[in-house]
Short mmCIF file of C-alpha atoms in Angstrom, two decimals:
data_model
loop_
_atom_site.label_atom_id
_atom_site.label_comp_id
_atom_site.label_asym_id
_atom_site.label_seq_id
_atom_site.Cartn_x
_atom_site.Cartn_y
_atom_site.Cartn_z
CA MET A 39 -16.90 -17.26 5.72
CA VAL A 40 -16.39 -19.21 8.89
CA ASP A 41 -17.99 -19.10 12.25
CA GLY A 42 -14.96 -20.10 14.45
CA GLY A 43 -16.94 -20.41 17.75
CA GLY A 44 -14.50 -18.37 19.65
CA ALA A 45 -11.65 -18.30 17.14
CA ARG A 46 -9.81 -15.00 16.52
CA ARG A 47 -11.95 -12.91 14.17
CA VAL A 48 -10.64 -11.09 11.13
CA ALA A 49 -12.28 -8.43 8.99
CA VAL A 50 -11.18 -8.96 5.47
CA VAL A 51 -11.41 -5.60 3.75
CA VAL A 52 -11.05 -5.35 0.02
CA VAL A 53 -11.20 -2.11 -1.92
CA THR A 54 -12.51 -2.49 -5.49
CA TYR A 55 -12.77 -0.33 -8.57
CA ASP A 56 -13.78 -2.07 -11.75
CA SER A 57 -12.36 -5.36 -10.21
CA ALA A 58 -14.85 -7.83 -11.40
CA PRO A 59 -12.40 -10.06 -13.29
CA LEU A 60 -10.17 -10.42 -10.32
CA LEU A 61 -12.77 -11.39 -7.80
CA PRO A 62 -13.43 -15.13 -8.44
CA ALA A 63 -9.82 -16.16 -7.73
CA LEU A 64 -9.42 -13.92 -4.76
CA VAL A 65 -12.67 -15.29 -3.11
CA ALA A 66 -11.61 -18.79 -4.10
CA SER A 67 -8.41 -18.34 -2.00
CA LEU A 68 -9.95 -17.06 1.22
CA ASP A 69 -11.18 -20.31 2.80
CA ALA A 70 -7.80 -21.88 2.78
CA GLY A 71 -5.95 -18.58 3.32
CA LEU A 72 -8.00 -17.82 6.52
CA ALA A 73 -8.20 -21.40 7.79
CA GLY A 74 -8.55 -21.59 11.59
CA LEU A 75 -9.98 -18.06 11.88
CA ASP A 76 -13.40 -16.56 12.06
CA TRP A 77 -13.71 -14.12 9.25
CA GLU A 78 -15.98 -11.94 7.25
CA LEU A 79 -15.40 -10.29 3.91
CA VAL A 80 -16.18 -6.60 3.57
CA VAL A 81 -15.84 -5.02 0.07
CA ALA A 82 -15.70 -1.26 -0.18
CA ASP A 83 -16.47 -0.45 -3.83
CA ASN A 84 -15.37 2.97 -5.21
CA ALA A 85 -18.19 3.42 -7.76
CA SER A 86 -17.09 0.66 -10.24
CA SER A 87 -18.57 1.03 -13.70
CA ASP A 88 -18.47 -2.71 -14.29
CA ASP A 89 -20.29 -5.52 -12.47
CA THR A 90 -18.03 -5.78 -9.41
CA VAL A 91 -20.68 -5.28 -6.78
CA ALA A 92 -22.89 -7.90 -8.39
CA ARG A 93 -20.06 -10.28 -8.63
CA VAL A 94 -19.24 -10.03 -5.01
CA ARG A 95 -22.75 -10.74 -4.02
CA GLU A 96 -22.95 -13.72 -6.41
CA LEU A 97 -19.52 -15.20 -5.16
CA LEU A 98 -20.10 -14.64 -1.46
CA PRO A 99 -23.70 -13.83 -0.65
CA GLY A 100 -22.73 -13.24 2.96
CA ALA A 101 -20.17 -10.57 2.26
CA THR A 102 -20.83 -6.99 3.41
CA VAL A 103 -20.71 -4.57 0.48
CA VAL A 104 -20.16 -0.83 1.12
CA GLU A 105 -20.73 1.38 -1.91
CA THR A 106 -18.78 4.46 -1.17
CA GLY A 107 -20.58 6.64 -3.84
CA GLY A 108 -17.42 7.74 -5.78
CA ASN A 109 -13.85 6.99 -6.55
CA LEU A 110 -12.53 8.04 -3.17
CA GLY A 111 -9.17 6.24 -3.24
CA TYR A 112 -7.63 3.23 -1.40
CA SER A 113 -7.46 4.81 2.19
CA ALA A 114 -11.10 5.95 2.14
CA GLY A 115 -12.19 2.60 0.94
CA ILE A 116 -10.17 0.85 3.76
CA ASN A 117 -11.73 3.15 6.27
CA ALA A 118 -15.28 2.60 5.01
CA GLY A 119 -14.77 -1.24 5.01
CA VAL A 120 -13.46 -1.24 8.57
CA ALA A 121 -16.32 0.99 9.77
CA ALA A 122 -18.85 -1.41 8.38
CA ALA A 123 -17.19 -4.59 9.75
CA ALA A 124 -18.44 -6.56 12.84
CA PRO A 125 -16.26 -6.48 15.91
CA HIS A 126 -12.84 -8.09 15.07
CA ASP A 127 -9.45 -8.76 16.38
CA ALA A 128 -7.62 -7.80 13.22
CA VAL A 129 -8.18 -6.22 9.86
CA LEU A 130 -6.73 -8.01 6.80
CA VAL A 131 -6.36 -5.42 4.08
CA LEU A 132 -6.16 -6.98 0.56
CA ASN A 133 -6.09 -5.80 -2.95
CA PRO A 134 -8.48 -7.56 -5.27
CA ASP A 135 -5.50 -9.09 -7.17
CA VAL A 136 -4.12 -10.93 -4.12
CA ARG A 137 -4.45 -14.61 -3.67
CA LEU A 138 -3.72 -16.12 -0.23
CA GLU A 139 -1.67 -19.23 0.21
CA PRO A 140 -3.16 -21.72 2.64
CA GLY A 141 -2.68 -20.79 6.25
CA CYS A 142 -1.35 -17.26 5.44
CA ALA A 143 -3.70 -15.32 7.69
CA ALA A 144 -3.39 -17.44 10.75
CA THR A 145 0.43 -17.29 10.50
CA LEU A 146 0.23 -13.51 10.33
CA MET A 147 -2.14 -13.48 13.29
CA ASP A 148 0.39 -15.38 15.38
CA ALA A 149 2.89 -12.69 14.64
CA LEU A 150 0.51 -10.05 16.19
CA ASP A 151 0.92 -11.85 19.46
CA GLU A 152 4.55 -10.64 19.67
CA PRO A 153 5.11 -7.47 21.79
CA ARG A 154 4.02 -4.30 20.03
CA VAL A 155 3.60 -5.91 16.57
CA GLY A 156 0.70 -3.99 15.16
CA VAL A 157 0.99 -4.94 11.50
CA ALA A 158 2.15 -8.28 9.98
CA VAL A 159 2.91 -8.82 6.25
CA PRO A 160 3.62 -11.93 4.23
CA ARG A 161 6.22 -13.01 1.70
CA LEU A 162 4.70 -12.05 -1.72
CA ALA A 163 5.17 -13.59 -5.09
CA ASP A 164 4.10 -12.51 -8.43
CA ALA A 165 1.98 -14.53 -10.92
CA GLY A 166 5.16 -16.31 -12.12
CA GLY A 167 6.33 -17.29 -8.52
CA ARG A 168 9.05 -14.69 -8.37
CA LEU A 169 9.75 -12.87 -5.13
CA ILE A 170 8.25 -9.44 -4.84
CA TRP A 171 10.41 -6.84 -3.05
CA SER A 172 7.79 -5.64 -0.70
CA LEU A 173 9.82 -4.41 2.20
CA ARG A 174 10.47 -0.70 2.48
CA ARG A 175 12.68 1.70 4.47
CA GLU A 176 11.57 5.22 5.24
CA PRO A 177 11.96 7.68 2.29
CA THR A 178 14.99 9.94 2.90
CA LEU A 179 16.95 12.41 0.89
CA THR A 180 20.12 10.14 1.07
CA ARG A 181 18.03 7.19 -0.16
CA ALA A 182 16.60 9.22 -2.99
CA MET A 183 20.12 10.19 -3.98
CA GLY A 184 21.37 6.73 -3.67
CA GLU A 185 18.58 5.47 -5.97
CA ALA A 186 19.21 8.32 -8.46
CA PHE A 187 22.93 7.59 -8.83
CA LEU A 188 23.09 3.75 -8.31
CA GLY A 189 19.52 2.72 -9.48
CA ALA A 190 16.98 1.32 -7.07
CA THR A 191 18.11 -2.32 -7.34
CA ARG A 192 21.78 -1.66 -6.33
CA ALA A 193 20.98 1.11 -3.87
CA GLY A 194 18.38 -1.09 -2.08
CA ARG A 195 21.05 -3.66 -1.11
CA VAL A 196 22.58 -0.99 1.20
CA PRO A 197 20.09 0.21 4.01
CA ALA A 198 21.41 3.75 4.06
CA LEU A 199 21.16 4.22 0.31
CA GLY A 200 17.87 2.57 -0.82
CA GLU A 201 14.25 2.55 0.05
CA VAL A 202 13.25 -0.73 -1.45
CA VAL A 203 14.81 -3.81 0.24
CA THR A 204 16.34 -5.66 -2.75
CA ASP A 205 18.66 -8.18 -1.23
CA PRO A 206 16.82 -11.47 -1.71
CA ALA A 207 18.36 -12.86 1.49
CA SER A 208 16.63 -10.23 3.47
CA TYR A 209 13.30 -11.97 2.75
CA ASP A 210 14.33 -15.31 4.17
CA ALA A 211 13.83 -14.52 7.90
CA ALA A 212 11.29 -12.66 9.94
CA VAL A 213 12.20 -9.02 10.40
CA ASP A 214 10.73 -5.58 11.30
CA THR A 215 10.46 -3.09 8.50
CA ASP A 216 9.65 0.66 8.39
CA TRP A 217 6.68 -0.19 6.04
CA ALA A 218 5.56 -2.68 3.46
CA GLU A 219 3.58 -2.53 0.24
CA GLY A 220 -0.11 -2.02 1.04
CA SER A 221 -1.61 -5.04 -0.84
CA THR A 222 -1.60 -7.49 2.00
CA GLN A 223 -1.50 -6.31 5.51
CA LEU A 224 -2.92 -7.68 8.76
CA ILE A 225 -3.41 -4.93 11.28
CA SER A 226 -4.39 -5.54 14.88
CA ALA A 227 -7.49 -3.89 16.29
CA ARG A 228 -5.50 -2.44 19.11
CA CYS A 229 -2.99 -0.82 16.69
CA TRP A 230 -5.88 0.45 14.52
CA ALA A 231 -7.47 2.07 17.61
CA GLU A 232 -4.28 3.73 18.69
CA VAL A 233 -2.88 4.85 15.36
CA GLY A 234 -6.27 5.68 13.74
CA PRO A 235 -7.64 5.17 10.26
CA TRP A 236 -5.64 5.50 7.03
CA ASP A 237 -5.41 9.11 5.74
CA PRO A 238 -7.76 9.52 2.71
CA SER A 239 -6.11 12.69 1.53
CA TRP A 240 -3.46 10.84 -0.50
CA PHE A 241 -6.09 9.30 -2.84
CA LEU A 242 -3.50 6.92 -4.26
CA TYR A 243 0.18 6.47 -3.69
CA SER A 244 2.03 7.00 -0.34
CA GLU A 245 -0.93 6.05 1.72
CA GLU A 246 0.65 2.83 2.91
CA THR A 247 3.94 4.63 3.46
CA ASP A 248 2.25 7.21 5.63
CA TYR A 249 0.32 4.63 7.55
CA GLY A 250 3.42 2.48 8.21
CA LEU A 251 5.46 5.48 9.48
CA ARG A 252 2.58 6.44 11.70
CA VAL A 253 2.46 2.90 13.01
CA ARG A 254 6.12 3.00 13.81
CA ASP A 255 6.03 6.59 15.34
CA ALA A 256 3.37 5.35 17.74
CA GLY A 257 5.62 2.68 18.99
CA TRP A 258 4.13 -0.29 17.11
CA ARG A 259 6.13 -2.70 14.81
CA THR A 260 5.40 -3.89 11.28
CA ARG A 261 6.60 -7.38 11.15
CA TYR A 262 7.50 -9.36 7.94
CA VAL A 263 6.58 -13.10 8.32
CA PRO A 264 8.18 -15.22 5.46
CA GLU A 265 6.30 -18.35 6.55
CA ALA A 266 2.97 -16.52 5.40
CA ARG A 267 2.66 -16.52 1.66
CA ALA A 268 0.45 -14.75 -0.83
CA VAL A 269 0.47 -13.99 -4.61
CA HIS A 270 0.07 -10.49 -5.83
CA LEU A 271 -0.60 -10.14 -9.49
CA GLU A 272 0.67 -6.53 -9.50
CA GLY A 273 -0.99 -4.57 -12.28
CA PRO A 274 0.53 -1.47 -13.85
CA SER A 275 1.30 1.09 -11.17
CA GLY A 276 1.94 4.80 -11.79
CA THR A 277 2.69 4.26 -15.56
CA ALA A 278 0.02 6.65 -17.05
CA PRO A 279 1.22 10.26 -17.04
CA GLY A 280 -1.34 11.56 -14.57
CA LEU A 281 -0.76 8.75 -12.14
CA ARG A 282 3.05 9.17 -12.32
CA ALA A 283 2.51 12.86 -11.52
CA LEU A 284 0.36 11.88 -8.54
CA LEU A 285 2.92 9.29 -7.41
CA LEU A 286 5.83 11.78 -7.49
CA THR A 287 4.00 14.74 -6.00
CA ASN A 288 2.70 12.57 -3.12
CA ARG A 289 6.16 11.35 -2.42
CA VAL A 290 7.41 14.96 -1.99
CA ARG A 291 4.39 15.69 0.18
CA LEU A 292 5.03 12.60 2.29
CA VAL A 293 8.67 13.46 2.95
CA SER A 294 7.72 17.08 3.91
CA ARG A 295 5.17 15.73 6.38
CA HIS A 296 7.31 13.23 8.11
CA ARG A 297 10.84 14.83 7.69
CA GLY A 298 10.08 18.57 7.86
CA ARG A 299 9.89 21.44 5.41
CA VAL A 300 13.69 21.82 4.83
CA VAL A 301 14.24 18.17 4.00
CA GLY A 302 10.95 18.19 1.90
CA SER A 303 12.18 21.02 -0.18
CA ALA A 304 15.50 19.32 -0.85
CA PHE A 305 13.67 16.20 -1.77
CA TRP A 306 11.37 18.23 -4.03
CA ALA A 307 14.40 19.88 -5.72
CA LEU A 308 16.04 16.34 -6.21
CA THR A 309 12.74 14.90 -7.66
CA VAL A 310 12.46 17.85 -10.08
CA ALA A 311 16.01 17.33 -11.31
CA ARG A 312 15.54 13.60 -11.81
CA GLU A 313 12.31 14.21 -13.69
CA GLY A 314 13.97 16.92 -15.66
CA ILE A 315 16.63 14.52 -16.87
CA ARG A 316 13.98 12.01 -17.84
CA VAL A 317 12.21 14.77 -19.91
CA ALA A 318 15.53 15.65 -21.56
CA LEU A 319 16.13 11.94 -22.40
CA GLY A 320 12.54 11.72 -23.93
CA LYS A 321 11.06 9.34 -21.42
CA ALA A 322 7.31 9.01 -21.97
CA GLY A 323 4.93 10.76 -19.66
CA THR A 324 7.48 12.68 -17.79
CA THR A 325 6.41 16.14 -18.84
CA VAL A 326 3.17 15.82 -17.00
CA ALA A 327 4.95 14.82 -13.76
CA LEU A 328 7.51 17.65 -14.09
CA LYS A 329 4.93 20.29 -14.72
CA ALA A 330 2.92 19.05 -11.70
CA LEU A 331 5.91 19.11 -9.54
CA LEU A 332 6.55 22.79 -10.62
CA SER A 333 2.96 23.78 -10.10
CA PRO A 334 2.27 25.28 -6.61
CA ARG A 335 -1.46 25.00 -7.35
CA LEU A 336 -1.30 21.28 -7.97
CA MET A 337 1.27 20.62 -5.20
CA ARG A 338 -1.31 22.03 -2.74
CA ALA A 339 -4.53 20.88 -4.37
CA GLU A 340 -6.78 18.10 -2.90
CA ARG A 341 -5.86 14.64 -4.49
CA GLY A 342 -8.56 12.70 -6.51
CA PRO A 343 -9.73 11.80 -10.02
CA ALA A 344 -10.12 15.65 -10.70
CA TRP A 345 -6.57 16.15 -9.64
CA VAL A 346 -5.19 13.58 -12.01
CA ALA A 347 -7.27 15.08 -14.90
CA ALA A 348 -5.96 18.62 -14.11
CA ALA A 349 -2.43 17.39 -14.08
CA VAL A 350 -2.84 15.79 -17.56
CA ASP A 351 -4.43 18.91 -18.99
CA ALA A 352 -1.62 21.09 -17.49
CA GLY A 353 1.08 18.72 -18.97
#
């Protein structure tokens, strides 16, 4: 941590859950990644069963550790971390498997000086140095249909047809985006104060989509800054049957919330049809997701570890 003597101040908020093996490399990247800024590390731990909390205190004794008392999800962890942070100009939300490249955060901070830029995100690469498609468009029925018929990669090259931006050239220049993947985001304190905290009701999946759309709808911009660089190791996401069920049901809920009940119902029907095809083709884990989508009780129920367990039991 650095005392910048008047430098812009950043609260670095990391949400952990059994993340001990990832922490040394993350912490090692912070000094160079936040060079030129005054920063503090705040770790919100969602009841890890390993030695995550002890590792944080060992690696960076000056860090603030918030033990949330349960596996509350990503948004609740972010909110707890921000609430515990000292006064700051911006919040840098990081996954524990992110490694900042030198100067990343200061470059993102400069972008927040542009009019109504409330969130700044970097160019991300995976562990092998390959570009991660981190930019996203708002989920719509047309884009869901485009991805269903063309596949996400081909559809993503056409803005009207794909949610994930898959044209590599689109990552070469700074651009505004509807939202971006949530592993590495710098959020201005002013934007946070106006838009409010992240919504913890998602538990996992769609929380960064919801927040990004709320940022946009409040008149703020999410700015992609290719000169800022970070590595995201990207562990498995949504591959376990219960997590896939959570991912798909949350997407339906998201579209209903932001596009209205009629569009949401059509999006649900398309999602059910796509998952039904996957079941017919024998794709692993799809029965659990399909049954969750068809269950009014699960579609309405509060999300969390108990929801995931119930979806697996029902499947």
